[in-house]
Coordinates of C-alpha atoms in Angstrom, one line a residue:
X1 CA 82.9 -13.9 -108.8
X2 CA 79.7 -13.0 -106.9
X3 CA 79.6 -14.2 -103.3
X4 CA 83.3 -15.1 -103.1
X5 CA 85.4 -13.4 -100.4
X6 CA 88.7 -11.8 -101.3
X7 CA 91.6 -13.6 -99.7
X8 CA 92.6 -10.6 -97.5
X9 CA 89.1 -10.1 -96.3
X10 CA 88.8 -13.8 -95.4
X11 CA 92.1 -13.8 -93.6
X12 CA 91.1 -10.7 -91.6
X13 CA 87.8 -12.2 -90.7
X14 CA 89.4 -15.4 -89.6
X15 CA 91.9 -13.8 -87.3
X16 CA 89.2 -11.5 -85.8
X17 CA 87.1 -14.5 -84.7
X18 CA 89.2 -14.9 -81.5
X19 CA 91.9 -12.9 -79.7
X20 CA 95.3 -14.4 -79.0
X21 CA 95.4 -16.9 -76.2
X22 CA 96.4 -16.1 -72.6
X23 CA 100.1 -15.7 -71.9
X24 CA 102.4 -17.8 -69.8
X25 CA 105.8 -17.6 -68.3
X26 CA 108.4 -20.1 -69.5
X27 CA 112.1 -20.7 -69.2
X28 CA 114.1 -19.0 -71.9
X29 CA 115.6 -22.3 -72.8
X30 CA 112.1 -23.5 -73.8
X31 CA 111.1 -20.5 -75.8
X32 CA 112.2 -21.5 -79.3
X33 CA 109.4 -20.9 -81.8
X34 CA 107.2 -19.1 -79.4
X35 CA 105.9 -15.5 -79.6
X36 CA 106.5 -12.9 -76.9
X37 CA 103.4 -11.5 -75.2
X38 CA 105.4 -8.7 -73.6
X39 CA 108.6 -6.8 -74.4
X40 CA 112.0 -8.0 -73.2
X41 CA 113.8 -5.1 -71.5
X42 CA 117.5 -5.4 -70.8
X43 CA 118.4 -5.4 -67.1
X44 CA 122.1 -4.9 -67.7
X45 CA 124.6 -3.2 -70.1
X46 CA 126.2 -5.5 -72.7
X47 CA 129.2 -5.4 -72.3
X48 CA 129.0 -4.4 -68.7
X49 CA 132.5 -3.0 -68.9
X50 CA 135.0 -2.3 -71.7
X51 CA 136.4 -5.6 -73.0
X52 CA 139.2 -6.6 -75.3
X53 CA 138.1 -7.8 -78.7
X54 CA 141.4 -9.5 -79.4
X55 CA 144.3 -11.3 -77.8
X56 CA 147.1 -8.8 -77.2
X57 CA 148.3 -6.1 -74.8
X58 CA 146.4 -3.3 -73.1
X59 CA 148.3 -0.1 -73.4
X60 CA 147.9 3.7 -73.4
X61 CA 147.8 4.9 -77.1
X62 CA 149.9 8.0 -76.0
X63 CA 152.8 5.5 -75.4
X64 CA 153.0 4.4 -79.0
X65 CA 155.3 3.2 -80.5
X66 CA 156.7 1.8 -77.2
X67 CA 158.7 0.0 -75.9
X68 CA 156.6 -1.1 -72.9
X69 CA 157.1 -3.0 -69.7
X70 CA 154.7 -6.0 -69.2
X71 CA 153.2 -5.7 -65.6
X72 CA 150.6 -8.4 -65.6
X73 CA 148.0 -10.5 -67.3
X74 CA 144.1 -10.5 -67.5
X75 CA 142.1 -13.4 -68.7
X76 CA 138.4 -13.4 -69.6
X77 CA 136.2 -13.6 -66.5
X78 CA 138.8 -12.1 -64.2
X79 CA 138.7 -8.6 -62.8
X80 CA 141.8 -6.4 -63.4
X81 CA 144.0 -6.1 -60.3
X82 CA 146.1 -3.2 -61.4
X83 CA 146.1 -0.2 -63.7
X84 CA 148.2 0.6 -66.7
X85 CA 150.7 3.4 -66.2
X86 CA 153.0 5.3 -68.5
X87 CA 155.1 2.9 -70.6
X88 CA 153.3 -0.2 -69.2
X89 CA 151.4 -3.0 -70.9
X90 CA 149.2 -5.8 -69.5
X91 CA 148.8 -9.0 -71.4
X92 CA 145.1 -9.4 -72.2
X93 CA 142.9 -12.0 -73.8
X94 CA 139.7 -11.8 -75.9
X95 CA 136.7 -11.0 -73.7
X96 CA 138.8 -9.8 -70.7
X97 CA 138.0 -6.5 -69.0
X98 CA 140.1 -3.6 -70.0
X99 CA 142.2 -2.3 -67.0
X100 CA 142.0 1.3 -65.9
X101 CA 144.5 3.5 -67.6
X102 CA 144.5 1.6 -70.8
X103 CA 142.6 2.9 -73.9
X104 CA 143.8 0.6 -76.7
X105 CA 144.7 -3.0 -77.3
X106 CA 147.7 -3.8 -79.5
X107 CA 147.5 -7.2 -81.3
X108 CA 149.9 -9.9 -80.1
X109 CA 150.9 -10.3 -83.8
X110 CA 152.3 -6.7 -83.8
X111 CA 154.6 -7.0 -80.9
X112 CA 157.5 -9.2 -79.5
X113 CA 157.8 -10.0 -75.9
X114 CA 161.1 -10.9 -74.2
X115 CA 160.6 -11.4 -70.5
X116 CA 158.8 -8.2 -69.3
X117 CA 160.1 -6.2 -72.3
X118 CA 157.6 -5.5 -75.1
X119 CA 158.5 -4.0 -78.5
X120 CA 156.6 -3.0 -81.6
X121 CA 157.3 -5.2 -84.6
X122 CA 154.2 -4.5 -86.8
X123 CA 152.0 -1.6 -87.8
X124 CA 150.3 -1.3 -84.4
X125 CA 146.7 -0.3 -83.6
X126 CA 146.7 2.9 -85.8
X127 CA 144.1 4.8 -83.7
X128 CA 143.2 5.2 -80.1
X129 CA 140.5 2.7 -78.9
X130 CA 141.2 -0.1 -81.4
X131 CA 140.2 -3.6 -80.5
X132 CA 138.0 -2.6 -77.6
X133 CA 134.3 -3.4 -77.1
X134 CA 133.0 -0.4 -75.4
X135 CA 130.6 -0.6 -72.4
X136 CA 127.0 -1.0 -73.6
X137 CA 128.2 -1.2 -77.2
X138 CA 125.6 -3.9 -77.9
X139 CA 122.8 -2.5 -75.7
X140 CA 122.3 -0.6 -72.5
X141 CA 120.2 -1.4 -69.4
X142 CA 116.6 -0.3 -70.0
X143 CA 116.7 -0.9 -73.7
X144 CA 113.8 -2.8 -75.4
X145 CA 115.6 -5.8 -76.8
X146 CA 112.5 -7.6 -78.2
X147 CA 109.0 -6.3 -78.8
X148 CA 105.9 -8.2 -77.9
X149 CA 104.8 -10.4 -80.8
X150 CA 108.4 -11.3 -81.7
X151 CA 109.1 -14.8 -82.9
X152 CA 111.7 -16.4 -80.6
X153 CA 114.5 -17.7 -82.9
X154 CA 118.1 -18.5 -81.9
X155 CA 119.2 -14.9 -82.2
X156 CA 116.3 -13.6 -80.1
X157 CA 117.0 -16.2 -77.4
X158 CA 120.7 -15.1 -77.3
X159 CA 119.8 -11.5 -77.0
X160 CA 117.2 -12.1 -74.2
X161 CA 119.7 -14.1 -72.2
X162 CA 122.4 -11.4 -72.6
X163 CA 119.9 -8.9 -71.4
X164 CA 119.5 -10.8 -68.2
X165 CA 116.3 -12.8 -68.9
X166 CA 115.9 -16.3 -67.4
X167 CA 112.3 -16.6 -68.5
X168 CA 110.0 -14.8 -70.9
X169 CA 106.3 -14.3 -71.2
X170 CA 104.8 -15.9 -74.3
X171 CA 101.5 -16.7 -75.8
X172 CA 100.1 -20.1 -75.1
X173 CA 100.3 -22.9 -77.6
X174 CA 96.9 -23.4 -79.4
X175 CA 95.4 -26.9 -79.1
X176 CA 94.7 -28.1 -82.6
X177 CA 92.7 -31.1 -83.7
X178 CA 92.9 -32.4 -87.3
X179 CA 89.8 -34.2 -88.6
X180 CA 90.0 -35.7 -92.1
X181 CA 86.9 -36.9 -93.9
X182 CA 86.1 -39.1 -96.8
X183 CA 85.0 -42.7 -97.6
X184 CA 87.8 -43.0 -100.1
X185 CA 90.6 -42.4 -97.7
X186 CA 92.6 -45.2 -96.0
X187 CA 95.3 -44.9 -93.3
X188 CA 98.9 -44.6 -94.6
X189 CA 100.4 -48.0 -95.6
X190 CA 97.1 -49.9 -95.6
X191 CA 96.0 -52.0 -98.5
X192 CA 93.7 -50.2 -100.9
X193 CA 90.4 -51.4 -102.4
X194 CA 89.3 -50.1 -105.8
X195 CA 88.4 -46.4 -105.6
X196 CA 90.4 -45.9 -102.4
X197 CA 93.5 -43.6 -101.9
X198 CA 95.9 -43.2 -99.0
X199 CA 95.0 -40.4 -96.5
X200 CA 98.0 -38.0 -96.9
X201 CA 96.3 -34.9 -95.6
X202 CA 96.3 -35.6 -91.9
X203 CA 100.1 -36.3 -91.8
X204 CA 100.8 -33.4 -94.1
X205 CA 98.9 -30.9 -92.0
X206 CA 100.5 -32.2 -88.8
X207 CA 103.9 -31.7 -90.4
X208 CA 103.0 -28.2 -91.4
X209 CA 101.8 -27.4 -87.9
X210 CA 105.2 -28.6 -86.5
X211 CA 106.6 -25.3 -87.8
X212 CA 104.3 -23.2 -85.5
X213 CA 103.8 -23.3 -81.7
X214 CA 100.8 -25.6 -81.4
X215 CA 99.8 -28.7 -79.5
X216 CA 98.5 -31.0 -82.2
X217 CA 96.4 -34.1 -81.6
X218 CA 96.8 -37.2 -83.7
X219 CA 94.8 -36.8 -86.9
X220 CA 91.3 -38.3 -86.6
X221 CA 89.5 -39.7 -89.6
X222 CA 85.7 -39.9 -90.2
X223 CA 83.7 -41.4 -93.0
X224 CA 81.3 -39.2 -95.0
X225 CA 78.5 -39.3 -92.5
X226 CA 77.0 -36.0 -91.4
X227 CA 75.9 -37.1 -87.9
X228 CA 79.3 -38.8 -87.2
X229 CA 81.2 -35.7 -88.3
X230 CA 78.9 -33.4 -86.2
X231 CA 79.4 -35.6 -83.1
X232 CA 83.2 -35.5 -83.7
X233 CA 83.2 -31.8 -84.1
X234 CA 81.2 -31.3 -80.9
X235 CA 83.5 -33.5 -78.9
X236 CA 86.7 -32.0 -80.3
X237 CA 85.4 -28.5 -79.5
X238 CA 85.4 -29.4 -75.8
X239 CA 89.2 -29.8 -75.7
X240 CA 90.7 -27.8 -78.5
X241 CA 91.1 -24.2 -79.6
X242 CA 91.1 -25.0 -83.3
X243 CA 89.5 -27.8 -85.3
X244 CA 90.8 -28.1 -88.8
X245 CA 88.7 -30.4 -91.0
X246 CA 90.0 -31.6 -94.4
X247 CA 87.6 -32.6 -97.2
X248 CA 83.8 -32.3 -97.3
X249 CA 83.9 -28.5 -97.6
X250 CA 82.3 -28.2 -101.0
X251 CA 78.6 -28.6 -102.2
X252 CA 78.5 -32.3 -103.3
X253 CA 76.1 -34.8 -101.8
X254 CA 78.9 -36.3 -99.7
X255 CA 80.3 -32.9 -98.5
X256 CA 79.0 -32.6 -94.9
X257 CA 81.3 -30.3 -93.0
X258 CA 79.1 -27.2 -93.3
X259 CA 76.0 -29.0 -92.3
X260 CA 77.8 -30.8 -89.5
X261 CA 79.0 -27.5 -88.1
X262 CA 75.4 -26.4 -87.8
X263 CA 74.3 -29.7 -86.3
X264 CA 77.1 -29.4 -83.7
X265 CA 75.7 -26.0 -82.6
X266 CA 78.4 -24.0 -84.4
X267 CA 78.1 -20.8 -86.4
X268 CA 79.3 -20.3 -89.9
X269 CA 81.3 -17.1 -90.4
X270 CA 82.3 -17.4 -94.1
X271 CA 82.5 -19.9 -96.9
X272 CA 84.1 -19.8 -100.4
X273 CA 87.1 -17.7 -101.3
X274 CA 88.0 -16.1 -104.6
X275 CA 91.2 -18.2 -104.9
X276 CA 92.5 -21.2 -106.7
X277 CA 93.1 -23.8 -105.4
X278 CA 91.1 -23.6 -102.3
X279 CA 87.7 -22.0 -103.1
X280 CA 85.5 -24.1 -100.8
X281 CA 87.1 -23.0 -97.5
X282 CA 84.9 -22.8 -94.4
X283 CA 85.4 -20.8 -91.2
X284 CA 83.2 -20.8 -88.2
X285 CA 83.0 -21.1 -84.4
X286 CA 81.6 -23.6 -81.8
X287 CA 81.6 -21.6 -78.6
X288 CA 85.2 -20.5 -78.2
X289 CA 86.6 -23.1 -80.6
X290 CA 87.4 -22.1 -84.1
X291 CA 86.7 -24.4 -87.0
X292 CA 88.5 -24.1 -90.3
X293 CA 87.4 -26.4 -93.1
X294 CA 89.9 -27.0 -95.8
X295 CA 89.3 -28.6 -99.2
X296 CA 90.3 -32.2 -99.6
X297 CA 92.7 -32.2 -102.5
X298 CA 96.3 -32.3 -101.2
X299 CA 97.4 -29.2 -103.2
X300 CA 94.3 -27.3 -102.1
X301 CA 94.8 -28.3 -98.5
X302 CA 98.4 -27.3 -98.6
X303 CA 97.7 -23.9 -100.1
X304 CA 94.8 -23.0 -97.8
X305 CA 96.8 -24.2 -94.7
X306 CA 99.6 -21.9 -95.7
X307 CA 97.3 -18.9 -96.2
X308 CA 94.8 -19.5 -93.4
X309 CA 95.6 -22.3 -90.9
X310 CA 99.2 -21.4 -90.1
X311 CA 98.5 -17.6 -89.8
X312 CA 95.6 -18.5 -87.5
X313 CA 97.8 -20.5 -85.2
X314 CA 100.5 -17.8 -85.2
X315 CA 97.8 -15.2 -84.4
X316 CA 96.5 -17.2 -81.5
X317 CA 100.0 -17.8 -80.2
X318 CA 100.7 -14.1 -80.1
X319 CA 102.5 -13.3 -83.4
X320 CA 102.7 -9.6 -84.2
X321 CA 102.7 -10.4 -88.0
X322 CA 100.9 -13.8 -88.5
X323 CA 100.4 -13.6 -92.3
X324 CA 103.1 -14.9 -94.6
X325 CA 105.2 -12.1 -96.1
X326 CA 104.9 -11.3 -99.8
X327 CA 108.2 -11.5 -101.7
X328 CA 109.2 -10.7 -105.2
X329 CA 111.3 -12.3 -108.0
X330 CA 111.4 -12.2 -111.8
X331 CA 109.5 -14.8 -113.8
X332 CA 111.6 -17.5 -115.4
X333 CA 109.0 -17.9 -118.2
X334 CA 105.9 -16.1 -119.5
X335 CA 102.8 -16.2 -117.3
X336 CA 99.3 -16.4 -118.8
X337 CA 96.6 -13.9 -117.9
X338 CA 94.7 -14.3 -114.6
X339 CA 91.1 -15.4 -114.4
X340 CA 88.1 -14.8 -112.0
X341 CA 90.0 -16.0 -108.9
X342 CA 93.4 -15.3 -107.5
X343 CA 95.8 -18.1 -108.4
X344 CA 98.4 -19.5 -106.0
X345 CA 100.7 -21.5 -108.3
X346 CA 103.2 -23.9 -107.0
X347 CA 106.7 -22.9 -108.1
X348 CA 110.3 -22.9 -107.1
X349 CA 112.8 -20.1 -106.7
X350 CA 115.9 -21.1 -108.7
X351 CA 118.7 -18.7 -109.7
X352 CA 116.7 -15.8 -108.2
X353 CA 113.9 -16.5 -110.6
X354 CA 110.4 -18.0 -110.2
X355 CA 109.8 -21.3 -112.1
X356 CA 106.2 -22.3 -112.2
X357 CA 105.5 -26.1 -112.4
X358 CA 103.8 -27.2 -115.6
X359 CA 101.0 -29.0 -113.7
X360 CA 98.9 -27.2 -111.1
X361 CA 96.5 -30.0 -110.6
X362 CA 95.5 -29.7 -106.9
X363 CA 95.2 -33.5 -106.6
X364 CA 98.9 -34.0 -107.2
X365 CA 101.5 -34.2 -104.5
X366 CA 104.7 -34.5 -106.5
X367 CA 104.8 -30.7 -107.2
X368 CA 104.8 -30.2 -103.4
X369 CA 108.1 -32.0 -103.1
X370 CA 110.2 -29.4 -104.9
X371 CA 107.9 -26.3 -104.5
X372 CA 109.3 -23.6 -102.2
X373 CA 107.0 -20.8 -103.4
X374 CA 103.4 -20.0 -104.2
X375 CA 103.5 -17.7 -107.2
X376 CA 100.6 -15.2 -107.0
X377 CA 98.6 -14.3 -110.1
X378 CA 95.9 -11.7 -109.4
X379 CA 92.3 -11.7 -110.6
X380 CA 92.2 -10.5 -114.2
X381 CA 96.0 -9.9 -114.3
X382 CA 97.3 -9.4 -117.8
X383 CA 99.7 -11.9 -119.4
X384 CA 103.3 -11.2 -118.3
X385 CA 106.6 -11.9 -120.1
X386 CA 109.6 -13.7 -118.7
X387 CA 111.6 -11.4 -116.5
X388 CA 108.6 -9.5 -115.2
X389 CA 108.6 -9.1 -111.4
X390 CA 106.0 -11.2 -109.7
X391 CA 104.8 -11.7 -106.1
X392 CA 105.2 -14.9 -104.3
X393 CA 105.0 -16.5 -100.8
X394 CA 107.9 -18.7 -99.6
X395 CA 106.7 -22.1 -98.4
X396 CA 110.1 -23.8 -97.7

């Protein structure tokens, strides 16, 4: 369709409007969900010395099949105070340092101890070096454990701590304001007059933003008044990195966001995307603040937030890969041919197959309850049979 931007071009232009925010140092214990702004380099070997991987006895493999004389014991956290000589064994526990002279750990289940005498009763270790975690077997000092742009999940936090980090340098959390618009919208739980509906978009977007590192202000609501919306945008731009408006993005007589952006002294970068739902999407700037105008139907707001708002926040927070990854699965049922816009169809992945919901009405919220995928149907795509492989974006 003439004048409509492709989704990828719109995403690229949106992310190019502003560089990631400044970095800050935080305690590693506070880093969950953040994005690194510099590499994490290991300052130590892990393990720092050979360790026992099991409870048993440290021995010389050359002394197999025994018997041995037990000469001591080593627990985790204690340094060995003796070496293992010919015919000797030292009781050792999981995580304890291997004493000098030993090159193998024999499992406690494979031996019998009577006083200081130790005899083989099972199969034994089989090969030299069994049940030992070698020094630097996980990583060595100087290794790059985590690259800049990495999302800090539980595993990344554990690795950084093991590498010696007590704090990490991460991108700042973008300050986000949510501004919903519409005369017909009423605060959740309030009584409704004829023609009114509950305002679900503000709370929905706040919930979606909880999955990314952002400081989100309580949703603000404005009636369909261009001057009021412009004044709100101008004020919010003073204190926030991103303003996300919901509703009023189209061309109707009561759609004022584009005009209000101009009135607030902002600059429009692009408007209207070759996608469905979500065609009337607005992106612009007010000084250093970014404005993203989402359409007002809940389904449209959800889809455009997934494709544009969340990637924008991840980008500003320092993510190396802010866009949602494309996955693939077979279609559970036939899919009709595509039209003039790319479709993002609410679906669920069940039994490793994509099941598209019967209704794709962007005004409905019930499909969002069970949807965990957006099935992608390209512009002009031919009809596809059940079992054909299709692209999708996970939205769980």
